[in-house]
Amino acid sequence: RHEGLQNIIIHYSSRRRQEALNGARLIARAFGLSATEALRIGDKTVEDFRWEDSAQNQLYGLQVKTERNQKIWTIRLNFGTYLK
């Protein structure tokens, strides 16, 4: 039986697009996304990333959604971890 955190959603907002992207990239890196992949955040409105940790027998997924509502940029990071 697997117990522990399986999914977390973070909404990160800022008035400045670049500031919101930088914050989202920092959070994504903390989740384990590579630096190269993290730089892609913001290229598209919705992006999906997948990677694995063979030693821990884990799969990871991160969906990033970027949107602007009036003067506020919001980036939603939906992170999940799964057993292989």
Short mmCIF file of N, CA and C in Angstrom, two decimals, residues 9-12 24 46 62-67 74-78:
data_model
loop_
_atom_site.label_atom_id
_atom_site.label_comp_id
_atom_site.label_asym_id
_atom_site.label_seq_id
_atom_site.Cartn_x
_atom_site.Cartn_y
_atom_site.Cartn_z
N ILE A 9 -1.57 21.03 -5.92
CA ILE A 9 -1.84 22.09 -6.88
C ILE A 9 -1.45 23.42 -6.25
N ILE A 10 -0.69 24.21 -6.98
CA ILE A 10 -0.26 25.53 -6.52
C ILE A 10 -0.69 26.56 -7.55
N HIS A 11 -1.30 27.63 -7.08
CA HIS A 11 -1.60 28.79 -7.93
C HIS A 11 -0.62 29.88 -7.54
N TYR A 12 0.18 30.32 -8.50
CA TYR A 12 1.17 31.37 -8.25
C TYR A 12 0.81 32.57 -9.11
N ALA A 24 7.07 30.20 -10.93
CA ALA A 24 6.61 28.87 -11.35
C ALA A 24 7.79 27.97 -11.70
N VAL A 46 -0.85 25.73 -21.92
CA VAL A 46 -0.88 24.52 -21.09
C VAL A 46 0.28 23.63 -21.52
N LEU A 62 3.72 16.86 -14.19
CA LEU A 62 3.48 18.26 -13.85
C LEU A 62 2.76 18.92 -15.01
N GLN A 63 1.57 19.45 -14.73
CA GLN A 63 0.87 20.23 -15.73
C GLN A 63 0.94 21.69 -15.30
N VAL A 64 1.32 22.55 -16.24
CA VAL A 64 1.45 23.98 -15.95
C VAL A 64 0.52 24.75 -16.88
N LYS A 65 -0.34 25.55 -16.27
CA LYS A 65 -1.29 26.35 -17.05
C LYS A 65 -1.03 27.83 -16.75
N THR A 66 -0.81 28.61 -17.80
CA THR A 66 -0.53 30.04 -17.67
C THR A 66 -1.73 30.83 -18.19
N GLU A 67 -2.21 31.77 -17.37
CA GLU A 67 -3.34 32.59 -17.83
C GLU A 67 -3.26 33.99 -17.24
N THR A 74 -1.59 34.37 -13.60
CA THR A 74 -1.67 33.23 -12.68
C THR A 74 -1.13 32.00 -13.38
N ILE A 75 -0.29 31.30 -12.65
CA ILE A 75 0.25 30.05 -13.17
C ILE A 75 -0.16 28.94 -12.21
N ARG A 76 -0.84 27.93 -12.75
CA ARG A 76 -1.29 26.80 -11.95
C ARG A 76 -0.36 25.63 -12.21
N LEU A 77 0.22 25.12 -11.16
CA LEU A 77 1.09 23.95 -11.24
C LEU A 77 0.38 22.79 -10.57
N ASN A 78 0.14 21.72 -11.32
CA ASN A 78 -0.53 20.53 -10.81
C ASN A 78 0.49 19.39 -10.86
#
